[in-house]
mmCIF file of C-alpha atoms and ligand atoms in Angstrom:
data_model
loop_
_atom_site.group_PDB
_atom_site.id
_atom_site.type_symbol
_atom_site.label_atom_id
_atom_site.label_comp_id
_atom_site.label_asym_id
_atom_site.label_seq_id
_atom_site.Cartn_x
_atom_site.Cartn_y
_atom_site.Cartn_z
ATOM 1 C CA UNK A 1172 87.727 -119.233 108.444
ATOM 2 C CA UNK A 1173 91.221 -117.767 108.412
ATOM 3 C CA UNK A 1174 89.816 -114.432 109.610
ATOM 4 C CA UNK A 1175 87.992 -116.204 112.495
ATOM 5 C CA UNK A 1176 91.216 -118.028 113.461
ATOM 6 C CA UNK A 1177 93.166 -114.777 113.396
ATOM 7 C CA UNK A 1178 90.494 -113.084 115.572
ATOM 8 C CA UNK A 1179 90.696 -115.960 118.088
ATOM 9 C CA UNK A 1180 94.499 -115.613 118.228
ATOM 10 C CA UNK A 1181 94.201 -111.858 118.796
ATOM 11 C CA UNK A 1182 92.026 -112.199 121.894
ATOM 12 C CA UNK A 1183 93.376 -110.355 124.941
ATOM 13 C CA UNK A 1184 91.149 -111.840 127.615
ATOM 14 C CA UNK A 1185 90.600 -109.361 130.441
ATOM 15 C CA UNK A 1186 92.114 -106.789 128.032
ATOM 16 C CA UNK A 1187 95.468 -107.620 129.669
ATOM 17 C CA UNK A 1188 98.198 -105.435 128.221
ATOM 18 C CA UNK A 1189 95.817 -103.518 125.949
ATOM 19 C CA UNK A 1190 96.360 -99.757 125.799
ATOM 20 C CA UNK A 1191 92.843 -98.483 125.087
ATOM 21 C CA UNK A 1192 93.442 -94.705 124.907
ATOM 22 C CA UNK A 1193 95.581 -91.879 126.269
ATOM 23 C CA UNK A 1194 94.836 -90.089 129.538
ATOM 24 C CA UNK A 1195 96.332 -86.993 131.153
ATOM 25 C CA UNK A 1196 94.746 -87.727 134.532
ATOM 26 C CA UNK A 1197 97.008 -90.319 136.145
ATOM 27 C CA UNK A 1198 99.974 -92.526 135.388
ATOM 28 C CA UNK A 1199 100.899 -95.870 136.892
ATOM 29 C CA UNK A 1200 104.588 -96.774 136.760
ATOM 30 C CA UNK A 1201 104.626 -100.301 138.215
ATOM 31 C CA UNK A 1202 108.399 -100.825 138.016
ATOM 32 C CA UNK A 1203 108.944 -97.690 140.137
ATOM 33 C CA UNK A 1204 105.975 -98.520 142.404
ATOM 34 C CA UNK A 1205 104.711 -95.099 141.426
ATOM 35 C CA UNK A 1206 101.321 -93.510 140.814
ATOM 36 C CA UNK A 1207 100.950 -89.877 139.787
ATOM 37 C CA UNK A 1208 97.854 -87.682 139.501
ATOM 38 C CA UNK A 1209 98.383 -85.030 136.816
ATOM 39 C CA UNK A 1210 102.147 -85.488 137.285
ATOM 40 C CA UNK A 1211 102.273 -85.346 141.103
ATOM 41 C CA UNK A 1212 103.230 -88.462 143.104
ATOM 42 C CA UNK A 1213 100.225 -89.604 145.134
ATOM 43 C CA UNK A 1214 102.221 -90.140 148.313
ATOM 44 C CA UNK A 1215 103.398 -86.512 148.098
ATOM 45 C CA UNK A 1216 99.846 -85.272 147.496
ATOM 46 C CA UNK A 1217 98.637 -87.355 150.449
ATOM 47 C CA UNK A 1218 101.334 -85.858 152.691
ATOM 48 C CA UNK A 1219 101.049 -82.231 151.622
ATOM 49 C CA UNK A 1220 97.487 -81.629 150.361
ATOM 50 C CA UNK A 1221 93.931 -81.964 151.597
ATOM 51 C CA UNK A 1222 91.543 -84.245 149.729
ATOM 52 C CA UNK A 1223 89.650 -81.166 148.490
ATOM 53 C CA UNK A 1224 92.864 -79.927 146.797
ATOM 54 C CA UNK A 1225 93.380 -83.363 145.215
ATOM 55 C CA UNK A 1226 89.760 -83.390 143.991
ATOM 56 C CA UNK A 1227 90.332 -79.958 142.418
ATOM 57 C CA UNK A 1228 93.547 -81.195 140.779
ATOM 58 C CA UNK A 1229 91.817 -84.204 139.253
ATOM 59 C CA UNK A 1230 88.823 -82.240 137.985
ATOM 60 C CA UNK A 1231 90.580 -79.053 136.817
ATOM 61 C CA UNK A 1232 94.043 -80.319 135.891
ATOM 62 C CA UNK A 1233 96.105 -78.119 138.268
ATOM 63 C CA UNK A 1234 96.439 -77.705 142.019
ATOM 64 C CA UNK A 1235 94.319 -74.759 143.164
ATOM 65 C CA UNK A 1236 95.611 -71.387 144.278
ATOM 66 C CA UNK A 1237 94.366 -70.227 147.693
ATOM 67 C CA UNK A 1238 91.433 -68.333 146.206
ATOM 68 C CA UNK A 1239 90.556 -71.128 143.733
ATOM 69 C CA UNK A 1240 90.493 -73.579 146.647
ATOM 70 C CA UNK A 1241 88.319 -71.255 148.716
ATOM 71 C CA UNK A 1242 85.756 -70.914 145.940
ATOM 72 C CA UNK A 1243 85.834 -74.686 145.172
ATOM 73 C CA UNK A 1244 85.265 -75.443 148.872
ATOM 74 C CA UNK A 1245 82.430 -72.920 149.018
ATOM 75 C CA UNK A 1246 80.741 -74.528 146.009
ATOM 76 C CA UNK A 1247 81.145 -78.078 147.378
ATOM 77 C CA UNK A 1248 79.868 -77.129 150.843
ATOM 78 C CA UNK A 1249 76.838 -75.319 149.380
ATOM 79 C CA UNK A 1250 75.909 -78.396 147.302
ATOM 80 C CA UNK A 1251 76.076 -81.017 150.074
ATOM 81 C CA UNK A 1252 72.409 -81.144 151.063
ATOM 82 C CA UNK A 1253 70.028 -83.446 149.153
ATOM 83 C CA UNK A 1254 66.334 -82.758 148.518
ATOM 84 C CA UNK A 1255 63.503 -84.049 150.685
ATOM 85 C CA UNK A 1256 62.236 -86.468 147.947
ATOM 86 C CA UNK A 1257 65.795 -87.804 147.637
ATOM 87 C CA UNK A 1258 65.888 -88.414 151.407
ATOM 88 C CA UNK A 1259 62.494 -90.180 151.122
ATOM 89 C CA UNK A 1260 63.830 -92.478 148.361
ATOM 90 C CA UNK A 1261 66.802 -93.429 150.548
ATOM 91 C CA UNK A 1262 64.472 -94.020 153.526
ATOM 92 C CA UNK A 1263 62.541 -96.607 151.494
ATOM 93 C CA UNK A 1264 65.547 -98.774 150.606
ATOM 94 C CA UNK A 1265 65.356 -102.281 152.126
ATOM 95 C CA UNK A 1266 67.346 -102.201 155.371
ATOM 96 C CA UNK A 1267 69.215 -105.389 154.439
ATOM 97 C CA UNK A 1268 70.383 -104.016 151.059
ATOM 98 C CA UNK A 1269 74.136 -103.614 150.725
ATOM 99 C CA UNK A 1270 75.154 -99.922 150.991
ATOM 100 C CA UNK A 1271 76.827 -100.234 147.549
ATOM 101 C CA UNK A 1272 73.423 -101.074 146.081
ATOM 102 C CA UNK A 1273 71.806 -98.153 147.876
ATOM 103 C CA UNK A 1274 74.474 -95.609 146.858
ATOM 104 C CA UNK A 1275 74.261 -96.894 143.259
ATOM 105 C CA UNK A 1276 70.481 -96.330 143.291
ATOM 106 C CA UNK A 1277 70.720 -92.997 145.136
ATOM 107 C CA UNK A 1278 73.167 -91.684 142.502
ATOM 108 C CA UNK A 1279 70.891 -92.956 139.749
ATOM 109 C CA UNK A 1280 67.973 -91.138 141.394
ATOM 110 C CA UNK A 1281 69.914 -87.870 141.189
ATOM 111 C CA UNK A 1282 70.051 -88.496 137.429
ATOM 112 C CA UNK A 1283 66.245 -88.414 137.256
ATOM 113 C CA UNK A 1284 66.066 -84.907 138.675
ATOM 114 C CA UNK A 1285 67.243 -83.269 135.442
ATOM 115 C CA UNK A 1286 67.270 -84.272 131.803
ATOM 116 C CA UNK A 1287 70.919 -84.909 130.991
ATOM 117 C CA UNK A 1288 72.060 -86.607 127.809
ATOM 118 C CA UNK A 1289 75.807 -86.346 127.838
ATOM 119 C CA UNK A 1290 78.010 -84.761 125.210
ATOM 120 C CA UNK A 1291 76.921 -81.389 126.570
ATOM 121 C CA UNK A 1292 79.222 -78.412 127.264
ATOM 122 C CA UNK A 1293 82.013 -79.444 129.664
ATOM 123 C CA UNK A 1294 81.078 -76.572 132.008
ATOM 124 C CA UNK A 1295 77.662 -78.124 132.625
ATOM 125 C CA UNK A 1296 79.163 -81.567 133.258
ATOM 126 C CA UNK A 1297 81.759 -80.062 135.582
ATOM 127 C CA UNK A 1298 78.939 -78.567 137.658
ATOM 128 C CA UNK A 1299 77.265 -81.977 137.759
ATOM 129 C CA UNK A 1300 80.565 -83.551 138.793
ATOM 130 C CA UNK A 1301 80.965 -81.125 141.727
ATOM 131 C CA UNK A 1302 77.333 -81.744 142.654
ATOM 132 C CA UNK A 1303 77.931 -85.514 142.724
ATOM 133 C CA UNK A 1304 81.179 -85.046 144.667
ATOM 134 C CA UNK A 1305 79.360 -82.928 147.276
ATOM 135 C CA UNK A 1306 76.223 -85.071 147.577
ATOM 136 C CA UNK A 1307 77.556 -88.645 147.516
ATOM 137 C CA UNK A 1308 78.785 -88.531 151.166
ATOM 138 C CA UNK A 1309 75.367 -87.165 152.220
ATOM 139 C CA UNK A 1310 73.594 -90.036 150.419
ATOM 140 C CA UNK A 1311 75.905 -92.633 152.027
ATOM 141 C CA UNK A 1312 75.561 -91.166 155.539
ATOM 142 C CA UNK A 1313 71.771 -90.725 155.226
ATOM 143 C CA UNK A 1314 71.369 -94.394 154.300
ATOM 144 C CA UNK A 1315 73.814 -95.403 157.073
ATOM 145 C CA UNK A 1316 71.697 -93.606 159.692
ATOM 146 C CA UNK A 1317 68.328 -94.858 158.421
ATOM 147 C CA UNK A 1318 69.420 -98.501 158.311
ATOM 148 C CA UNK A 1319 70.188 -98.277 162.028
ATOM 149 C CA UNK A 1320 66.729 -96.801 162.686
ATOM 150 C CA UNK A 1321 68.296 -93.411 163.502
ATOM 151 C CA UNK A 1322 67.360 -89.975 162.166
ATOM 152 C CA UNK A 1323 69.633 -88.401 159.566
ATOM 153 C CA UNK A 1324 72.228 -85.767 160.402
ATOM 154 C CA UNK A 1325 72.350 -82.869 157.974
ATOM 155 C CA UNK A 1326 75.660 -81.783 156.443
ATOM 156 C CA UNK A 1327 77.459 -78.839 158.064
ATOM 157 C CA UNK A 1328 79.042 -76.205 155.857
ATOM 158 C CA UNK A 1329 81.695 -75.197 158.400
ATOM 159 C CA UNK A 1330 83.359 -78.634 158.291
ATOM 160 C CA UNK A 1331 85.887 -79.998 155.795
ATOM 161 C CA UNK A 1332 84.841 -82.770 153.378
ATOM 162 C CA UNK A 1333 86.251 -85.472 155.686
ATOM 163 C CA UNK A 1334 85.110 -83.919 158.987
ATOM 164 C CA UNK A 1335 81.602 -83.539 157.580
ATOM 165 C CA UNK A 1336 81.413 -87.239 156.664
ATOM 166 C CA UNK A 1337 82.206 -88.273 160.257
ATOM 167 C CA UNK A 1338 79.694 -85.689 161.494
ATOM 168 C CA UNK A 1339 76.895 -86.989 159.220
ATOM 169 C CA UNK A 1340 77.589 -90.630 160.192
ATOM 170 C CA UNK A 1341 78.262 -90.348 163.938
ATOM 171 C CA UNK A 1342 77.152 -86.867 165.003
ATOM 172 C CA UNK A 1343 80.700 -85.985 166.040
ATOM 173 C CA UNK A 1344 84.110 -85.347 164.539
ATOM 174 C CA UNK A 1345 87.002 -87.506 165.841
ATOM 175 C CA UNK A 1346 90.489 -86.163 166.718
ATOM 176 C CA UNK A 1347 92.572 -84.526 163.986
ATOM 177 C CA UNK A 1348 94.830 -87.536 163.362
ATOM 178 C CA UNK A 1349 91.831 -89.771 162.645
ATOM 179 C CA UNK A 1350 90.312 -87.250 160.219
ATOM 180 C CA UNK A 1351 93.728 -86.877 158.561
ATOM 181 C CA UNK A 1352 94.055 -90.663 158.090
ATOM 182 C CA UNK A 1353 90.589 -90.708 156.495
ATOM 183 C CA UNK A 1354 91.504 -87.769 154.239
ATOM 184 C CA UNK A 1355 94.699 -89.562 153.143
ATOM 185 C CA UNK A 1356 92.729 -92.719 152.346
ATOM 186 C CA UNK A 1357 90.430 -90.653 150.104
ATOM 187 C CA UNK A 1358 93.443 -89.216 148.267
ATOM 188 C CA UNK A 1359 94.864 -92.734 147.782
ATOM 189 C CA UNK A 1360 91.570 -94.084 146.423
ATOM 190 C CA UNK A 1361 90.733 -91.113 144.168
ATOM 191 C CA UNK A 1362 92.128 -92.251 140.827
ATOM 192 C CA UNK A 1363 93.925 -95.152 139.185
ATOM 193 C CA UNK A 1364 93.939 -94.880 135.367
ATOM 194 C CA UNK A 1365 91.906 -97.430 133.364
ATOM 195 C CA UNK A 1366 90.814 -99.689 136.240
ATOM 196 C CA UNK A 1367 87.587 -101.675 135.760
ATOM 197 C CA UNK A 1368 85.124 -99.092 137.141
ATOM 198 C CA UNK A 1369 86.782 -96.155 135.371
ATOM 199 C CA UNK A 1370 86.794 -98.098 132.128
ATOM 200 C CA UNK A 1371 83.075 -98.857 132.641
ATOM 201 C CA UNK A 1372 82.557 -95.103 133.236
ATOM 202 C CA UNK A 1373 84.409 -94.273 129.998
ATOM 203 C CA UNK A 1374 82.519 -96.914 127.995
ATOM 204 C CA UNK A 1375 79.233 -95.335 129.100
ATOM 205 C CA UNK A 1376 80.544 -91.817 128.444
ATOM 206 C CA UNK A 1377 81.640 -92.931 124.964
ATOM 207 C CA UNK A 1378 78.016 -93.670 124.009
ATOM 208 C CA UNK A 1379 77.290 -89.981 124.732
ATOM 209 C CA UNK A 1380 75.273 -90.951 127.774
ATOM 210 C CA UNK A 1381 75.082 -88.666 130.812
ATOM 211 C CA UNK A 1382 77.438 -88.470 133.813
ATOM 212 C CA UNK A 1383 74.869 -89.925 136.236
ATOM 213 C CA UNK A 1384 74.560 -93.066 134.090
ATOM 214 C CA UNK A 1385 78.346 -93.342 133.802
ATOM 215 C CA UNK A 1386 78.841 -93.014 137.576
ATOM 216 C CA UNK A 1387 75.984 -95.432 138.327
ATOM 217 C CA UNK A 1388 77.626 -98.026 136.042
ATOM 218 C CA UNK A 1389 81.024 -97.369 137.595
ATOM 219 C CA UNK A 1390 79.630 -97.976 141.097
ATOM 220 C CA UNK A 1391 78.273 -101.324 139.891
ATOM 221 C CA UNK A 1392 81.730 -102.270 138.618
ATOM 222 C CA UNK A 1393 83.452 -101.090 141.794
ATOM 223 C CA UNK A 1394 81.228 -103.290 143.961
ATOM 224 C CA UNK A 1395 82.883 -106.549 142.868
ATOM 225 C CA UNK A 1396 85.316 -108.183 145.329
ATOM 226 C CA UNK A 1397 88.053 -108.307 142.666
ATOM 227 C CA UNK A 1398 87.919 -104.498 142.522
ATOM 228 C CA UNK A 1399 86.633 -102.095 145.218
ATOM 229 C CA UNK A 1400 84.868 -104.719 147.287
ATOM 230 C CA UNK A 1401 88.268 -106.021 148.383
ATOM 231 C CA UNK A 1402 88.637 -103.542 151.298
ATOM 232 C CA UNK A 1403 85.533 -105.069 152.907
ATOM 233 C CA UNK A 1404 86.733 -108.604 152.153
ATOM 234 C CA UNK A 1405 90.099 -107.803 153.807
ATOM 235 C CA UNK A 1406 88.481 -106.787 157.084
ATOM 236 C CA UNK A 1407 86.136 -109.781 157.016
ATOM 237 C CA UNK A 1408 89.208 -111.969 156.544
ATOM 238 C CA UNK A 1409 91.109 -110.311 159.431
ATOM 239 C CA UNK A 1410 88.040 -110.568 161.687
ATOM 240 C CA UNK A 1411 87.653 -114.226 160.713
ATOM 241 C CA UNK A 1412 91.286 -114.882 161.716
ATOM 242 C CA UNK A 1413 90.592 -112.962 164.934
ATOM 243 C CA UNK A 1414 93.972 -113.385 166.711
ATOM 244 C CA UNK A 1415 97.621 -113.111 165.616
ATOM 245 C CA UNK A 1416 98.261 -116.629 166.993
ATOM 246 C CA UNK A 1417 95.845 -118.074 164.426
ATOM 247 C CA UNK A 1418 97.098 -116.128 161.404
ATOM 248 C CA UNK A 1419 99.846 -118.402 160.054
ATOM 249 C CA UNK A 1420 97.788 -121.602 160.232
ATOM 250 C CA UNK A 1421 94.820 -119.829 158.622
ATOM 251 C CA UNK A 1422 96.950 -118.532 155.773
ATOM 252 C CA UNK A 1423 98.732 -121.808 155.065
ATOM 253 C CA UNK A 1424 95.417 -123.653 154.882
ATOM 254 C CA UNK A 1425 94.052 -121.043 152.517
ATOM 255 C CA UNK A 1426 97.071 -121.202 150.237
ATOM 256 C CA UNK A 1427 97.026 -125.026 150.293
ATOM 257 C CA UNK A 1428 93.385 -124.874 149.153
ATOM 258 C CA UNK A 1429 94.417 -122.472 146.357
ATOM 259 C CA UNK A 1430 92.067 -119.800 147.717
ATOM 260 C CA UNK A 1431 92.678 -116.077 147.242
ATOM 261 C CA UNK A 1432 94.000 -114.013 150.118
ATOM 262 C CA UNK A 1433 92.156 -110.719 149.947
ATOM 263 C CA UNK A 1434 94.159 -107.496 149.793
ATOM 264 C CA UNK A 1435 97.073 -109.127 147.953
ATOM 265 C CA UNK A 1436 98.014 -109.005 144.294
ATOM 266 C CA UNK A 1437 97.316 -106.451 141.622
ATOM 267 C CA UNK A 1438 96.869 -106.614 137.863
ATOM 268 C CA UNK A 1439 99.292 -103.728 137.306
ATOM 269 C CA UNK A 1440 101.575 -103.547 140.374
ATOM 270 C CA UNK A 1441 103.564 -106.772 140.365
ATOM 271 C CA UNK A 1442 106.260 -105.360 142.682
ATOM 272 C CA UNK A 1443 104.022 -103.645 145.208
ATOM 273 C CA UNK A 1444 101.341 -100.964 145.333
ATOM 274 C CA UNK A 1445 102.732 -97.406 145.627
ATOM 275 C CA UNK A 1446 99.863 -96.328 147.889
ATOM 276 C CA UNK A 1447 100.491 -98.983 150.543
ATOM 277 C CA UNK A 1448 103.340 -97.339 152.585
ATOM 278 C CA UNK A 1449 101.424 -94.124 153.376
ATOM 279 C CA UNK A 1450 98.213 -96.001 154.196
ATOM 280 C CA UNK A 1451 100.184 -98.455 156.315
ATOM 281 C CA UNK A 1452 101.560 -95.478 158.302
ATOM 282 C CA UNK A 1453 97.965 -94.297 158.823
ATOM 283 C CA UNK A 1454 97.038 -97.780 160.071
ATOM 284 C CA UNK A 1455 99.943 -97.681 162.538
ATOM 285 C CA UNK A 1456 98.863 -94.227 163.791
ATOM 286 C CA UNK A 1457 95.249 -95.370 164.147
ATOM 287 C CA UNK A 1458 96.283 -98.547 165.981
ATOM 288 C CA UNK A 1459 98.279 -96.430 168.458
ATOM 289 C CA UNK A 1460 95.350 -94.030 168.856
ATOM 290 C CA UNK A 1461 92.864 -96.862 169.422
ATOM 291 C CA UNK A 1462 95.298 -98.886 171.590
ATOM 292 C CA UNK A 1463 94.575 -101.932 169.427
ATOM 293 C CA UNK A 1464 97.462 -103.699 167.639
ATOM 294 C CA UNK A 1465 95.520 -106.852 166.761
ATOM 295 C CA UNK A 1466 94.962 -106.014 163.095
ATOM 296 C CA UNK A 1467 98.459 -104.776 162.456
ATOM 297 C CA UNK A 1468 99.942 -107.905 164.067
ATOM 298 C CA UNK A 1469 97.754 -110.236 161.977
ATOM 299 C CA UNK A 1470 98.521 -108.156 158.873
ATOM 300 C CA UNK A 1471 102.278 -108.446 159.434
ATOM 301 C CA UNK A 1472 102.135 -112.245 159.683
ATOM 302 C CA UNK A 1473 100.115 -112.499 156.461
ATOM 303 C CA UNK A 1474 102.321 -110.015 154.612
ATOM 304 C CA UNK A 1475 105.601 -111.685 155.626
ATOM 305 C CA UNK A 1476 104.462 -115.028 154.253
ATOM 306 C CA UNK A 1477 102.716 -113.682 151.144
ATOM 307 C CA UNK A 1478 105.674 -111.509 150.108
ATOM 308 C CA UNK A 1479 108.455 -113.778 151.377
ATOM 309 C CA UNK A 1480 107.149 -117.084 150.064
ATOM 310 C CA UNK A 1481 104.764 -116.193 147.221
ATOM 311 C CA UNK A 1482 106.182 -112.873 146.019
ATOM 312 C CA UNK A 1483 102.648 -111.405 146.091
ATOM 313 C CA UNK A 1484 102.484 -107.911 147.600
ATOM 314 C CA UNK A 1485 99.659 -106.211 149.522
ATOM 315 C CA UNK A 1486 97.475 -103.684 147.689
ATOM 316 C CA UNK A 1487 95.851 -100.491 149.080
ATOM 317 C CA UNK A 1488 92.835 -102.415 150.406
ATOM 318 C CA UNK A 1489 95.054 -104.381 152.798
ATOM 319 C CA UNK A 1490 95.887 -101.468 155.156
ATOM 320 C CA UNK A 1491 92.733 -99.437 154.421
ATOM 321 C CA UNK A 1492 90.277 -102.189 155.496
ATOM 322 C CA UNK A 1493 91.544 -102.316 159.115
ATOM 323 C CA UNK A 1494 92.106 -98.521 159.089
ATOM 324 C CA UNK A 1495 88.396 -97.925 158.399
ATOM 325 C CA UNK A 1496 87.559 -100.491 161.081
ATOM 326 C CA UNK A 1497 89.598 -98.567 163.663
ATOM 327 C CA UNK A 1498 87.893 -95.325 162.570
ATOM 328 C CA UNK A 1499 84.605 -96.912 163.637
ATOM 329 C CA UNK A 1500 82.968 -97.578 160.256
ATOM 330 C CA UNK A 1501 80.997 -100.804 159.771
ATOM 331 C CA UNK A 1502 82.560 -103.124 157.199
ATOM 332 C CA UNK A 1503 79.838 -102.675 154.584
ATOM 333 C CA UNK A 1504 80.563 -98.933 154.413
ATOM 334 C CA UNK A 1505 84.158 -99.309 153.185
ATOM 335 C CA UNK A 1506 83.382 -99.618 149.476
ATOM 336 C CA UNK A 1507 80.847 -96.747 149.570
ATOM 337 C CA UNK A 1508 83.657 -94.632 151.111
ATOM 338 C CA UNK A 1509 85.777 -95.654 148.105
ATOM 339 C CA UNK A 1510 82.898 -94.300 145.922
ATOM 340 C CA UNK A 1511 82.989 -90.962 147.814
ATOM 341 C CA UNK A 1512 86.643 -90.671 146.798
ATOM 342 C CA UNK A 1513 86.701 -92.259 143.317
ATOM 343 C CA UNK A 1514 83.876 -90.006 142.070
ATOM 344 C CA UNK A 1515 86.653 -87.465 141.480
ATOM 345 C CA UNK A 1516 88.563 -89.806 139.143
ATOM 346 C CA UNK A 1517 85.406 -91.046 137.416
ATOM 347 C CA UNK A 1518 84.224 -87.466 136.801
ATOM 348 C CA UNK A 1519 87.639 -86.437 135.442
ATOM 349 C CA UNK A 1520 87.605 -89.432 133.065
ATOM 350 C CA UNK A 1521 84.021 -88.705 132.019
ATOM 351 C CA UNK A 1522 85.060 -85.160 131.057
ATOM 352 C CA UNK A 1523 88.228 -86.381 129.311
ATOM 353 C CA UNK A 1524 86.361 -89.020 127.301
ATOM 354 C CA UNK A 1525 83.777 -86.453 126.229
ATOM 355 C CA UNK A 1526 86.402 -83.930 125.189
ATOM 356 C CA UNK A 1527 87.841 -86.331 122.591
ATOM 357 C CA UNK A 1528 85.258 -89.033 122.169
ATOM 358 C CA UNK A 1529 85.158 -92.202 120.143
ATOM 359 C CA UNK A 1530 82.608 -94.923 120.822
ATOM 360 C CA UNK A 1531 84.297 -97.814 122.692
ATOM 361 C CA UNK A 1532 83.211 -100.976 120.913
ATOM 362 C CA UNK A 1533 85.617 -103.922 120.786
ATOM 363 C CA UNK A 1534 85.144 -107.087 118.720
ATOM 364 C CA UNK A 1535 84.538 -110.633 119.897
ATOM 365 C CA UNK A 1536 85.491 -114.020 118.443
ATOM 366 C CA UNK A 1537 82.348 -116.142 118.153
ATOM 367 C CA UNK A 1538 82.560 -119.525 119.908
ATOM 368 C CA UNK A 1539 78.903 -120.732 119.713
ATOM 369 C CA UNK A 1540 77.204 -123.308 117.451
ATOM 370 C CA UNK A 1541 77.863 -123.180 113.700
ATOM 371 C CA UNK A 1542 75.235 -121.445 111.582
ATOM 372 C CA UNK A 1543 72.041 -123.595 111.491
ATOM 373 C CA UNK A 1544 68.359 -123.492 110.455
ATOM 374 C CA UNK A 1545 65.492 -123.049 112.957
ATOM 375 C CA UNK A 1546 63.532 -125.957 111.372
HETATM 376 N N1 COA B 995 95.961 -114.667 146.936
HETATM 377 C C1 COA B 995 96.516 -115.841 146.552
HETATM 378 N N2 COA B 995 97.079 -116.016 145.350
HETATM 379 C C2 COA B 995 97.075 -114.975 144.511
HETATM 380 C C3 COA B 995 96.529 -113.721 144.860
HETATM 381 C C4 COA B 995 95.955 -113.607 146.126
HETATM 382 N N3 COA B 995 95.397 -112.450 146.510
HETATM 383 N N4 COA B 995 96.671 -112.863 143.828
HETATM 384 C C5 COA B 995 97.291 -113.538 142.855
HETATM 385 N N5 COA B 995 97.528 -114.813 143.264
HETATM 386 C C6 COA B 995 98.172 -115.861 142.497
HETATM 387 C C7 COA B 995 97.213 -116.394 141.455
HETATM 388 O O1 COA B 995 96.413 -117.446 141.967
HETATM 389 C C8 COA B 995 98.162 -116.850 140.379
HETATM 390 O O2 COA B 995 98.677 -118.088 140.772
HETATM 391 P P1 COA B 995 98.917 -119.253 139.669
HETATM 392 O O3 COA B 995 99.921 -118.652 138.723
HETATM 393 O O4 COA B 995 99.417 -120.394 140.485
HETATM 394 O O5 COA B 995 97.590 -119.494 139.031
HETATM 395 C C9 COA B 995 99.300 -115.838 140.452
HETATM 396 O O6 COA B 995 99.248 -115.296 141.785
HETATM 397 C C10 COA B 995 99.197 -114.711 139.453
HETATM 398 O O7 COA B 995 98.007 -113.984 139.672
HETATM 399 P P2 COA B 995 97.035 -113.516 138.510
HETATM 400 O O8 COA B 995 95.779 -114.341 138.570
HETATM 401 O O9 COA B 995 97.786 -113.464 137.237
HETATM 402 O O10 COA B 995 96.695 -112.054 138.922
HETATM 403 P P3 COA B 995 95.603 -111.175 138.187
HETATM 404 O O11 COA B 995 96.278 -110.015 137.610
HETATM 405 O O12 COA B 995 94.745 -111.948 137.276
HETATM 406 O O13 COA B 995 94.673 -110.763 139.409
HETATM 407 C C11 COA B 995 93.825 -109.670 141.255
HETATM 408 C C12 COA B 995 94.862 -109.628 140.128
HETATM 409 C C13 COA B 995 93.880 -108.333 142.015
HETATM 410 C C14 COA B 995 92.414 -109.848 140.659
HETATM 411 C C15 COA B 995 94.172 -110.838 142.197
HETATM 412 O O14 COA B 995 95.474 -110.661 142.701
HETATM 413 C C16 COA B 995 93.167 -110.971 143.331
HETATM 414 O O15 COA B 995 92.095 -111.557 143.137
HETATM 415 N N6 COA B 995 93.489 -110.440 144.551
HETATM 416 C C17 COA B 995 92.598 -110.531 145.675
HETATM 417 C C18 COA B 995 91.510 -109.478 145.573
HETATM 418 C C19 COA B 995 92.013 -108.078 145.816
HETATM 419 O O16 COA B 995 92.720 -107.800 146.776
HETATM 420 N N7 COA B 995 91.596 -107.168 144.921
HETATM 421 C C20 COA B 995 91.931 -105.750 145.019
HETATM 422 C C21 COA B 995 92.728 -105.329 143.850
HETATM 423 S S1 COA B 995 93.244 -103.659 144.025
#
């Protein structure tokens, strides 16, 4: 009885404040509004590096030299294409399925094409990680084309990771500043310590299961609107508001009804999300490029009230939702784009968990009926 009482007192619902393990991949310093990948500030990486360099850093632990980057790029570009049966599987997905459900299933399909158990040599898993990194955009774009009744566009090896994604979705590559904003968004989304999907990935890795299973589970966790799904919810909210003149009334009604305002708040960053300023700059550049200030004007009204009156700051999804909208992506593709980026962090965590593994298995305090007889 005393042990049960103690267990109930020890509960950390939502694992709030629990440090579950060490990681050398990223560090969140909320009081400094700072996020680092392998020691480098993310805003500096976003300004000075391509997403391919950031992916290399997360997977290998160091920024690449020129020749390391060239060979990493060559490997990624050579692995982009998916097999004909894989294309056929994607073609058969129901056209009204959410693209997060189709990318989850398409990644899981890749896991059926080889027998992988997990706990294997890191070199083998690293190859699988690069394969997933290269193929996920192709799976997303293939599904995107088919659901519109269009034929697929094959990946092109002479384009960068970001250029190629635009090419596979739309058949053309937009101006440099648009590609750069997309690339920066991928860097911002790539990694964020023990967030829900990464923790799900590590839990699966800790059972000595394979990387495909871990990434499939992580995609399922990312889909939720309290996690990755928020960038879609933000744009739906902005579109629902429609005009700057309606924003304040809309927000006040929502707050009075004690409803959440999407794109605000964060479990870890109580004083603001370190990734917001650089993504906000991208949103401003995209708004100027598109000649459309609507979303930035609505955003400013919401932010002023949320920060000024509630002390709740915007998170990365707040500027990235409208940024993806201005880039021309449909709303239901925003979280799959997050997958195309976060695969780098998930893969790095999968490898890290495997390198020093212990099964993740917490306890629970039982709250059901007392012990009883069947008859
Ligand atoms: N809109 C309105 N109120 C919010 C809010 C939001 N987006 N985020 C937090 N709050 C309020 C809570 O209702 C709570 O108010 P209360 O004390 O009167 O009950 C208070 O702020 C503290 O929030 P809390 O519930 O402790 O935050 P959390 O750590 O449990 O939740 C999130 C963090 C991210 C789940 C939450 O802020 C949220 O749901 N945000 C919207 C979804 C989103 O943008 N998710 C992306 C995260 S990167």
